[in-house]
Amino acid sequence: MPHSPEEKKKVLARVKRVRGQIEALELALERGDDCSPVLQQVAAIRGAVNGLMAGILESHLREELMNADSSTQSRAASIDDAVSLIRTYLR
């Protein structure tokens, strides 16, 4: 989770853009728009959500790895946690 006010502001702005994209998709579906523009909108939403996920994940990893103890065992555990997070969220 982003902790600095600047990071939090950026993440919230991304969430609001995603919300706008989803609302536009909803309207397109209600209107019965053609499939091609609807699929393009879905792809744009997917990209926006992936970008949001990557930003939050990056923030988390930076915080965890920067705060890790300097011992080899602790660093190995931090790296294992990071790999696990990446595998879980970027499937």
mmCIF file of N, CA, C and O in Angstrom:
data_model
loop_
_atom_site.group_PDB
_atom_site.id
_atom_site.type_symbol
_atom_site.label_atom_id
_atom_site.label_comp_id
_atom_site.label_asym_id
_atom_site.label_seq_id
_atom_site.Cartn_x
_atom_site.Cartn_y
_atom_site.Cartn_z
ATOM 1 N N MET A 1 0.845 -1.177 0.000
ATOM 2 C CA MET A 1 0.000 0.000 0.000
ATOM 3 C C MET A 1 0.887 1.236 0.000
ATOM 4 O O MET A 1 1.801 1.342 0.811
ATOM 5 N N PRO A 2 0.621 2.170 -0.891
ATOM 6 C CA PRO A 2 1.401 3.413 -0.896
ATOM 7 C C PRO A 2 1.196 4.173 0.423
ATOM 8 O O PRO A 2 0.074 4.301 0.888
ATOM 9 N N HIS A 3 2.289 4.653 0.972
ATOM 10 C CA HIS A 3 2.188 5.315 2.273
ATOM 11 C C HIS A 3 2.410 6.817 2.213
ATOM 12 O O HIS A 3 1.871 7.547 3.031
ATOM 13 N N SER A 4 3.184 7.284 1.276
ATOM 14 C CA SER A 4 3.420 8.722 1.221
ATOM 15 C C SER A 4 2.189 9.395 0.620
ATOM 16 O O SER A 4 1.468 8.798 -0.183
ATOM 17 N N PRO A 5 1.939 10.627 0.994
ATOM 18 C CA PRO A 5 0.778 11.345 0.441
ATOM 19 C C PRO A 5 0.815 11.440 -1.089
ATOM 20 O O PRO A 5 -0.213 11.309 -1.747
ATOM 21 N N GLU A 6 1.997 11.601 -1.648
ATOM 22 C CA GLU A 6 2.122 11.702 -3.105
ATOM 23 C C GLU A 6 1.763 10.375 -3.782
ATOM 24 O O GLU A 6 1.026 10.355 -4.771
ATOM 25 N N GLU A 7 2.268 9.271 -3.231
ATOM 26 C CA GLU A 7 1.957 7.952 -3.793
ATOM 27 C C GLU A 7 0.467 7.644 -3.660
ATOM 28 O O GLU A 7 -0.156 7.117 -4.574
ATOM 29 N N LYS A 8 -0.091 7.982 -2.509
ATOM 30 C CA LYS A 8 -1.513 7.744 -2.274
ATOM 31 C C LYS A 8 -2.367 8.528 -3.269
ATOM 32 O O LYS A 8 -3.338 8.013 -3.828
ATOM 33 N N LYS A 9 -1.972 9.760 -3.523
ATOM 34 C CA LYS A 9 -2.698 10.613 -4.464
ATOM 35 C C LYS A 9 -2.668 10.013 -5.871
ATOM 36 O O LYS A 9 -3.681 9.980 -6.576
ATOM 37 N N LYS A 10 -1.495 9.509 -6.281
ATOM 38 C CA LYS A 10 -1.358 8.896 -7.605
ATOM 39 C C LYS A 10 -2.226 7.649 -7.727
ATOM 40 O O LYS A 10 -2.893 7.436 -8.738
ATOM 41 N N VAL A 11 -2.221 6.819 -6.699
ATOM 42 C CA VAL A 11 -3.005 5.586 -6.737
ATOM 43 C C VAL A 11 -4.494 5.907 -6.785
ATOM 44 O O VAL A 11 -5.245 5.303 -7.560
ATOM 45 N N LEU A 12 -4.924 6.848 -5.985
ATOM 46 C CA LEU A 12 -6.344 7.217 -5.996
ATOM 47 C C LEU A 12 -6.753 7.805 -7.335
ATOM 48 O O LEU A 12 -7.869 7.545 -7.817
ATOM 49 N N ALA A 13 -5.872 8.555 -7.978
ATOM 50 C CA ALA A 13 -6.167 9.097 -9.302
ATOM 51 C C ALA A 13 -6.330 7.963 -10.313
ATOM 52 O O ALA A 13 -7.234 8.000 -11.163
ATOM 53 N N ARG A 14 -5.491 6.945 -10.216
ATOM 54 C CA ARG A 14 -5.612 5.788 -11.110
ATOM 55 C C ARG A 14 -6.917 5.064 -10.881
ATOM 56 O O ARG A 14 -7.583 4.634 -11.827
ATOM 57 N N VAL A 15 -7.301 4.898 -9.628
ATOM 58 C CA VAL A 15 -8.557 4.221 -9.306
ATOM 59 C C VAL A 15 -9.736 5.002 -9.893
ATOM 60 O O VAL A 15 -10.662 4.408 -10.464
ATOM 61 N N LYS A 16 -9.688 6.307 -9.795
ATOM 62 C CA LYS A 16 -10.774 7.129 -10.343
ATOM 63 C C LYS A 16 -10.838 7.024 -11.870
ATOM 64 O O LYS A 16 -11.925 6.993 -12.449
ATOM 65 N N ARG A 17 -9.676 6.928 -12.525
ATOM 66 C CA ARG A 17 -9.667 6.733 -13.984
ATOM 67 C C ARG A 17 -10.258 5.383 -14.351
ATOM 68 O O ARG A 17 -11.044 5.270 -15.307
ATOM 69 N N VAL A 18 -9.916 4.358 -13.589
ATOM 70 C CA VAL A 18 -10.479 3.028 -13.840
ATOM 71 C C VAL A 18 -11.992 3.061 -13.651
ATOM 72 O O VAL A 18 -12.736 2.500 -14.462
ATOM 73 N N ARG A 19 -12.437 3.721 -12.613
ATOM 74 C CA ARG A 19 -13.881 3.846 -12.370
ATOM 75 C C ARG A 19 -14.560 4.513 -13.565
ATOM 76 O O ARG A 19 -15.613 4.061 -14.021
ATOM 77 N N GLY A 20 -13.949 5.558 -14.096
ATOM 78 C CA GLY A 20 -14.508 6.242 -15.264
ATOM 79 C C GLY A 20 -14.561 5.325 -16.475
ATOM 80 O O GLY A 20 -15.543 5.334 -17.233
ATOM 81 N N GLN A 21 -13.518 4.526 -16.654
ATOM 82 C CA GLN A 21 -13.497 3.585 -17.771
ATOM 83 C C GLN A 21 -14.593 2.527 -17.616
ATOM 84 O O GLN A 21 -15.246 2.150 -18.593
ATOM 85 N N ILE A 22 -14.799 2.055 -16.416
ATOM 86 C CA ILE A 22 -15.835 1.046 -16.166
ATOM 87 C C ILE A 22 -17.221 1.644 -16.392
ATOM 88 O O ILE A 22 -18.094 0.999 -16.973
ATOM 89 N N GLU A 23 -17.415 2.884 -15.960
ATOM 90 C CA GLU A 23 -18.705 3.539 -16.191
ATOM 91 C C GLU A 23 -18.951 3.723 -17.689
ATOM 92 O O GLU A 23 -20.076 3.519 -18.167
ATOM 93 N N ALA A 24 -17.908 4.060 -18.450
ATOM 94 C CA ALA A 24 -18.043 4.194 -19.904
ATOM 95 C C ALA A 24 -18.371 2.841 -20.535
ATOM 96 O O ALA A 24 -19.193 2.766 -21.460
ATOM 97 N N LEU A 25 -17.769 1.779 -20.036
ATOM 98 C CA LEU A 25 -18.064 0.439 -20.531
ATOM 99 C C LEU A 25 -19.516 0.070 -20.246
ATOM 100 O O LEU A 25 -20.213 -0.472 -21.110
ATOM 101 N N GLU A 26 -19.954 0.374 -19.050
ATOM 102 C CA GLU A 26 -21.336 0.085 -18.681
ATOM 103 C C GLU A 26 -22.310 0.797 -19.622
ATOM 104 O O GLU A 26 -23.271 0.201 -20.115
ATOM 105 N N LEU A 27 -22.046 2.062 -19.903
ATOM 106 C CA LEU A 27 -22.905 2.818 -20.818
ATOM 107 C C LEU A 27 -22.886 2.217 -22.220
ATOM 108 O O LEU A 27 -23.934 2.113 -22.880
ATOM 109 N N ALA A 28 -21.706 1.823 -22.681
ATOM 110 C CA ALA A 28 -21.587 1.226 -24.011
ATOM 111 C C ALA A 28 -22.398 -0.065 -24.095
ATOM 112 O O ALA A 28 -23.075 -0.323 -25.099
ATOM 113 N N LEU A 29 -22.360 -0.857 -23.042
ATOM 114 C CA LEU A 29 -23.127 -2.102 -23.018
ATOM 115 C C LEU A 29 -24.626 -1.826 -22.979
ATOM 116 O O LEU A 29 -25.403 -2.502 -23.652
ATOM 117 N N GLU A 30 -25.024 -0.834 -22.194
ATOM 118 C CA GLU A 30 -26.445 -0.479 -22.121
ATOM 119 C C GLU A 30 -26.960 0.022 -23.463
ATOM 120 O O GLU A 30 -28.096 -0.256 -23.837
ATOM 121 N N ARG A 31 -26.118 0.753 -24.192
ATOM 122 C CA ARG A 31 -26.509 1.280 -25.499
ATOM 123 C C ARG A 31 -26.477 0.205 -26.574
ATOM 124 O O ARG A 31 -27.043 0.387 -27.648
ATOM 125 N N GLY A 32 -25.794 -0.886 -26.309
ATOM 126 C CA GLY A 32 -25.672 -1.939 -27.305
ATOM 127 C C GLY A 32 -24.644 -1.622 -28.365
ATOM 128 O O GLY A 32 -24.813 -1.999 -29.529
ATOM 129 N N ASP A 33 -23.561 -0.930 -27.981
ATOM 130 C CA ASP A 33 -22.496 -0.587 -28.930
ATOM 131 C C ASP A 33 -21.920 -1.838 -29.578
ATOM 132 O O ASP A 33 -22.059 -2.948 -29.071
ATOM 133 N N ASP A 34 -21.255 -1.629 -30.708
ATOM 134 C CA ASP A 34 -20.609 -2.734 -31.418
ATOM 135 C C ASP A 34 -19.555 -3.396 -30.538
ATOM 136 O O ASP A 34 -18.996 -2.773 -29.620
ATOM 137 N N CYS A 35 -19.272 -4.639 -30.867
ATOM 138 C CA CYS A 35 -18.336 -5.432 -30.060
ATOM 139 C C CYS A 35 -16.914 -4.881 -30.065
ATOM 140 O O CYS A 35 -16.244 -4.888 -29.045
ATOM 141 N N SER A 36 -16.441 -4.416 -31.208
ATOM 142 C CA SER A 36 -15.056 -3.975 -31.310
ATOM 143 C C SER A 36 -14.711 -2.858 -30.325
ATOM 144 O O SER A 36 -13.737 -2.978 -29.569
ATOM 145 N N PRO A 37 -15.495 -1.768 -30.275
ATOM 146 C CA PRO A 37 -15.168 -0.730 -29.291
ATOM 147 C C PRO A 37 -15.341 -1.197 -27.845
ATOM 148 O O PRO A 37 -14.588 -0.775 -26.961
ATOM 149 N N VAL A 38 -16.293 -2.086 -27.614
ATOM 150 C CA VAL A 38 -16.489 -2.611 -26.261
ATOM 151 C C VAL A 38 -15.275 -3.438 -25.849
ATOM 152 O O VAL A 38 -14.766 -3.300 -24.728
ATOM 153 N N LEU A 39 -14.791 -4.276 -26.765
ATOM 154 C CA LEU A 39 -13.601 -5.076 -26.459
ATOM 155 C C LEU A 39 -12.375 -4.196 -26.246
ATOM 156 O O LEU A 39 -11.540 -4.486 -25.378
ATOM 157 N N GLN A 40 -12.273 -3.127 -27.012
ATOM 158 C CA GLN A 40 -11.159 -2.189 -26.815
ATOM 159 C C GLN A 40 -11.237 -1.550 -25.431
ATOM 160 O O GLN A 40 -10.220 -1.382 -24.751
ATOM 161 N N GLN A 41 -12.451 -1.221 -24.999
ATOM 162 C CA GLN A 41 -12.631 -0.626 -23.672
ATOM 163 C C GLN A 41 -12.273 -1.623 -22.574
ATOM 164 O O GLN A 41 -11.621 -1.270 -21.597
ATOM 165 N N VAL A 42 -12.673 -2.878 -22.753
ATOM 166 C CA VAL A 42 -12.320 -3.916 -21.772
ATOM 167 C C VAL A 42 -10.805 -4.072 -21.699
ATOM 168 O O VAL A 42 -10.233 -4.176 -20.608
ATOM 169 N N ALA A 43 -10.139 -4.078 -22.860
ATOM 170 C CA ALA A 43 -8.678 -4.195 -22.876
ATOM 171 C C ALA A 43 -8.024 -3.000 -22.185
ATOM 172 O O ALA A 43 -7.034 -3.150 -21.458
ATOM 173 N N ALA A 44 -8.583 -1.811 -22.393
ATOM 174 C CA ALA A 44 -8.040 -0.611 -21.743
ATOM 175 C C ALA A 44 -8.213 -0.700 -20.229
ATOM 176 O O ALA A 44 -7.309 -0.331 -19.466
ATOM 177 N N ILE A 45 -9.354 -1.209 -19.799
ATOM 178 C CA ILE A 45 -9.595 -1.374 -18.357
ATOM 179 C C ILE A 45 -8.621 -2.379 -17.773
ATOM 180 O O ILE A 45 -8.036 -2.153 -16.704
ATOM 181 N N ARG A 46 -8.439 -3.489 -18.485
ATOM 182 C CA ARG A 46 -7.497 -4.506 -18.014
ATOM 183 C C ARG A 46 -6.097 -3.911 -17.880
ATOM 184 O O ARG A 46 -5.404 -4.131 -16.879
ATOM 185 N N GLY A 47 -5.676 -3.132 -18.863
ATOM 186 C CA GLY A 47 -4.368 -2.492 -18.794
ATOM 187 C C GLY A 47 -4.264 -1.523 -17.627
ATOM 188 O O GLY A 47 -3.241 -1.475 -16.933
ATOM 189 N N ALA A 48 -5.324 -0.773 -17.399
ATOM 190 C CA ALA A 48 -5.323 0.190 -16.290
ATOM 191 C C ALA A 48 -5.253 -0.523 -14.941
ATOM 192 O O ALA A 48 -4.529 -0.092 -14.036
ATOM 193 N N VAL A 49 -5.989 -1.607 -14.800
ATOM 194 C CA VAL A 49 -5.971 -2.365 -13.542
ATOM 195 C C VAL A 49 -4.606 -3.021 -13.345
ATOM 196 O O VAL A 49 -4.071 -3.026 -12.227
ATOM 197 N N ASN A 50 -4.034 -3.548 -14.431
ATOM 198 C CA ASN A 50 -2.694 -4.134 -14.321
ATOM 199 C C ASN A 50 -1.668 -3.077 -13.915
ATOM 200 O O ASN A 50 -0.772 -3.347 -13.111
ATOM 201 N N GLY A 51 -1.792 -1.878 -14.464
ATOM 202 C CA GLY A 51 -0.898 -0.794 -14.075
ATOM 203 C C GLY A 51 -1.069 -0.415 -12.614
ATOM 204 O O GLY A 51 -0.090 -0.153 -11.901
ATOM 205 N N LEU A 52 -2.303 -0.387 -12.160
ATOM 206 C CA LEU A 52 -2.598 -0.105 -10.752
ATOM 207 C C LEU A 52 -1.977 -1.175 -9.862
ATOM 208 O O LEU A 52 -1.310 -0.867 -8.867
ATOM 209 N N MET A 53 -2.168 -2.443 -10.249
ATOM 210 C CA MET A 53 -1.606 -3.556 -9.490
ATOM 211 C C MET A 53 -0.086 -3.454 -9.436
ATOM 212 O O MET A 53 0.522 -3.605 -8.376
ATOM 213 N N ALA A 54 0.537 -3.176 -10.568
ATOM 214 C CA ALA A 54 1.994 -3.079 -10.622
ATOM 215 C C ALA A 54 2.502 -1.945 -9.742
ATOM 216 O O ALA A 54 3.508 -2.101 -9.038
ATOM 217 N N GLY A 55 1.818 -0.817 -9.741
ATOM 218 C CA GLY A 55 2.241 0.313 -8.923
ATOM 219 C C GLY A 55 2.168 0.024 -7.436
ATOM 220 O O GLY A 55 3.090 0.339 -6.672
ATOM 221 N N ILE A 56 1.067 -0.594 -7.019
ATOM 222 C CA ILE A 56 0.916 -0.929 -5.600
ATOM 223 C C ILE A 56 1.906 -2.015 -5.203
ATOM 224 O O ILE A 56 2.528 -1.943 -4.140
ATOM 225 N N LEU A 57 2.082 -3.000 -6.065
ATOM 226 C CA LEU A 57 3.036 -4.068 -5.788
ATOM 227 C C LEU A 57 4.458 -3.522 -5.692
ATOM 228 O O LEU A 57 5.216 -3.871 -4.783
ATOM 229 N N GLU A 58 4.806 -2.621 -6.608
ATOM 230 C CA GLU A 58 6.138 -2.013 -6.561
ATOM 231 C C GLU A 58 6.349 -1.260 -5.255
ATOM 232 O O GLU A 58 7.397 -1.388 -4.612
ATOM 233 N N SER A 59 5.357 -0.493 -4.854
ATOM 234 C CA SER A 59 5.455 0.256 -3.601
ATOM 235 C C SER A 59 5.656 -0.692 -2.424
ATOM 236 O O SER A 59 6.497 -0.463 -1.556
ATOM 237 N N HIS A 60 4.884 -1.758 -2.411
ATOM 238 C CA HIS A 60 4.987 -2.733 -1.325
ATOM 239 C C HIS A 60 6.371 -3.382 -1.299
ATOM 240 O O HIS A 60 6.995 -3.485 -0.244
ATOM 241 N N LEU A 61 6.837 -3.805 -2.468
ATOM 242 C CA LEU A 61 8.141 -4.467 -2.523
ATOM 243 C C LEU A 61 9.274 -3.535 -2.106
ATOM 244 O O LEU A 61 10.182 -3.936 -1.375
ATOM 245 N N ARG A 62 9.205 -2.304 -2.571
ATOM 246 C CA ARG A 62 10.250 -1.347 -2.185
ATOM 247 C C ARG A 62 10.271 -1.158 -0.672
ATOM 248 O O ARG A 62 11.334 -1.133 -0.051
ATOM 249 N N GLU A 63 9.101 -1.026 -0.084
ATOM 250 C CA GLU A 63 9.033 -0.819 1.366
ATOM 251 C C GLU A 63 9.542 -2.048 2.114
ATOM 252 O O GLU A 63 10.332 -1.936 3.054
ATOM 253 N N GLU A 64 9.120 -3.227 1.687
ATOM 254 C CA GLU A 64 9.531 -4.457 2.357
ATOM 255 C C GLU A 64 11.031 -4.690 2.228
ATOM 256 O O GLU A 64 11.693 -5.046 3.194
ATOM 257 N N LEU A 65 11.562 -4.504 1.028
ATOM 258 C CA LEU A 65 12.979 -4.793 0.818
ATOM 259 C C LEU A 65 13.872 -3.723 1.441
ATOM 260 O O LEU A 65 14.986 -4.024 1.872
ATOM 261 N N MET A 66 13.398 -2.503 1.491
ATOM 262 C CA MET A 66 14.193 -1.442 2.114
ATOM 263 C C MET A 66 14.234 -1.622 3.630
ATOM 264 O O MET A 66 15.211 -1.271 4.269
ATOM 265 N N ASN A 67 13.156 -2.179 4.197
ATOM 266 C CA ASN A 67 13.082 -2.345 5.642
ATOM 267 C C ASN A 67 13.588 -3.702 6.111
ATOM 268 O O ASN A 67 13.563 -3.991 7.299
ATOM 269 N N ALA A 68 14.024 -4.542 5.191
ATOM 270 C CA ALA A 68 14.499 -5.874 5.563
ATOM 271 C C ALA A 68 15.811 -5.763 6.347
ATOM 272 O O ALA A 68 16.629 -4.891 6.097
ATOM 273 N N ASP A 69 15.960 -6.678 7.295
ATOM 274 C CA ASP A 69 17.223 -6.745 8.030
ATOM 275 C C ASP A 69 18.343 -7.050 7.044
ATOM 276 O O ASP A 69 18.124 -7.573 5.970
ATOM 277 N N SER A 70 19.551 -6.752 7.457
ATOM 278 C CA SER A 70 20.679 -6.984 6.555
ATOM 279 C C SER A 70 21.159 -8.433 6.569
ATOM 280 O O SER A 70 22.049 -8.786 5.815
ATOM 281 N N SER A 71 20.580 -9.285 7.422
ATOM 282 C CA SER A 71 21.028 -10.673 7.458
ATOM 283 C C SER A 71 20.625 -11.398 6.180
ATOM 284 O O SER A 71 19.607 -11.103 5.563
ATOM 285 N N THR A 72 21.428 -12.341 5.793
ATOM 286 C CA THR A 72 21.193 -13.105 4.565
ATOM 287 C C THR A 72 19.870 -13.857 4.648
ATOM 288 O O THR A 72 19.112 -13.897 3.688
ATOM 289 N N GLN A 73 19.597 -14.434 5.797
ATOM 290 C CA GLN A 73 18.365 -15.206 5.975
ATOM 291 C C GLN A 73 17.133 -14.302 5.843
ATOM 292 O O GLN A 73 16.160 -14.672 5.198
ATOM 293 N N SER A 74 17.205 -13.124 6.409
ATOM 294 C CA SER A 74 16.093 -12.189 6.334
ATOM 295 C C SER A 74 15.875 -11.698 4.898
ATOM 296 O O SER A 74 14.747 -11.578 4.435
ATOM 297 N N ARG A 75 16.970 -11.418 4.207
ATOM 298 C CA ARG A 75 16.863 -10.995 2.805
ATOM 299 C C ARG A 75 16.285 -12.110 1.951
ATOM 300 O O ARG A 75 15.456 -11.868 1.084
ATOM 301 N N ALA A 76 16.703 -13.333 2.202
ATOM 302 C CA ALA A 76 16.179 -14.478 1.446
ATOM 303 C C ALA A 76 14.682 -14.615 1.681
ATOM 304 O O ALA A 76 13.916 -14.869 0.750
ATOM 305 N N ALA A 77 14.257 -14.429 2.916
ATOM 306 C CA ALA A 77 12.828 -14.511 3.231
ATOM 307 C C ALA A 77 12.063 -13.380 2.540
ATOM 308 O O ALA A 77 10.963 -13.597 2.008
ATOM 309 N N SER A 78 12.643 -12.174 2.501
ATOM 310 C CA SER A 78 12.006 -11.054 1.821
ATOM 311 C C SER A 78 11.883 -11.318 0.323
ATOM 312 O O SER A 78 10.865 -11.016 -0.289
ATOM 313 N N ILE A 79 12.914 -11.881 -0.256
ATOM 314 C CA ILE A 79 12.880 -12.208 -1.680
ATOM 315 C C ILE A 79 11.839 -13.291 -1.946
ATOM 316 O O ILE A 79 11.066 -13.199 -2.906
ATOM 317 N N ASP A 80 11.775 -14.295 -1.090
ATOM 318 C CA ASP A 80 10.765 -15.347 -1.245
ATOM 319 C C ASP A 80 9.359 -14.761 -1.165
ATOM 320 O O ASP A 80 8.479 -15.133 -1.945
ATOM 321 N N ASP A 81 9.149 -13.849 -0.233
ATOM 322 C CA ASP A 81 7.845 -13.187 -0.118
ATOM 323 C C ASP A 81 7.524 -12.396 -1.377
ATOM 324 O O ASP A 81 6.387 -12.406 -1.857
ATOM 325 N N ALA A 82 8.518 -11.701 -1.910
ATOM 326 C CA ALA A 82 8.323 -10.909 -3.124
ATOM 327 C C ALA A 82 7.958 -11.802 -4.302
ATOM 328 O O ALA A 82 7.024 -11.508 -5.058
ATOM 329 N N VAL A 83 8.658 -12.897 -4.460
ATOM 330 C CA VAL A 83 8.378 -13.829 -5.558
ATOM 331 C C VAL A 83 6.968 -14.399 -5.405
ATOM 332 O O VAL A 83 6.218 -14.505 -6.382
ATOM 333 N N SER A 84 6.598 -14.735 -4.198
ATOM 334 C CA SER A 84 5.259 -15.265 -3.950
ATOM 335 C C SER A 84 4.184 -14.246 -4.315
ATOM 336 O O SER A 84 3.184 -14.586 -4.949
ATOM 337 N N LEU A 85 4.402 -12.995 -3.932
ATOM 338 C CA LEU A 85 3.448 -11.937 -4.273
ATOM 339 C C LEU A 85 3.312 -11.774 -5.780
ATOM 340 O O LEU A 85 2.209 -11.679 -6.316
ATOM 341 N N ILE A 86 4.438 -11.754 -6.452
ATOM 342 C CA ILE A 86 4.416 -11.579 -7.900
ATOM 343 C C ILE A 86 3.683 -12.726 -8.567
ATOM 344 O O ILE A 86 2.836 -12.514 -9.443
ATOM 345 N N ARG A 87 3.961 -13.924 -8.146
ATOM 346 C CA ARG A 87 3.288 -15.090 -8.736
ATOM 347 C C ARG A 87 1.789 -15.063 -8.449
ATOM 348 O O ARG A 87 0.994 -15.441 -9.303
ATOM 349 N N THR A 88 1.406 -14.631 -7.278
ATOM 350 C CA THR A 88 -0.008 -14.598 -6.919
ATOM 351 C C THR A 88 -0.766 -13.545 -7.699
ATOM 352 O O THR A 88 -1.846 -13.821 -8.227
ATOM 353 N N TYR A 89 -0.227 -12.354 -7.797
ATOM 354 C CA TYR A 89 -0.991 -11.236 -8.344
ATOM 355 C C TYR A 89 -0.801 -10.994 -9.825
ATOM 356 O O TYR A 89 -1.589 -10.279 -10.421
ATOM 357 N N LEU A 90 0.189 -11.559 -10.438
ATOM 358 C CA LEU A 90 0.402 -11.301 -11.852
ATOM 359 C C LEU A 90 0.153 -12.532 -12.707
ATOM 360 O O LEU A 90 0.751 -12.695 -13.755
ATOM 361 N N ARG A 91 -0.749 -13.358 -12.298
ATOM 362 C CA ARG A 91 -1.130 -14.534 -13.087
ATOM 363 C C ARG A 91 -1.970 -14.113 -14.252
ATOM 364 O O ARG A 91 -2.727 -13.253 -14.283
#
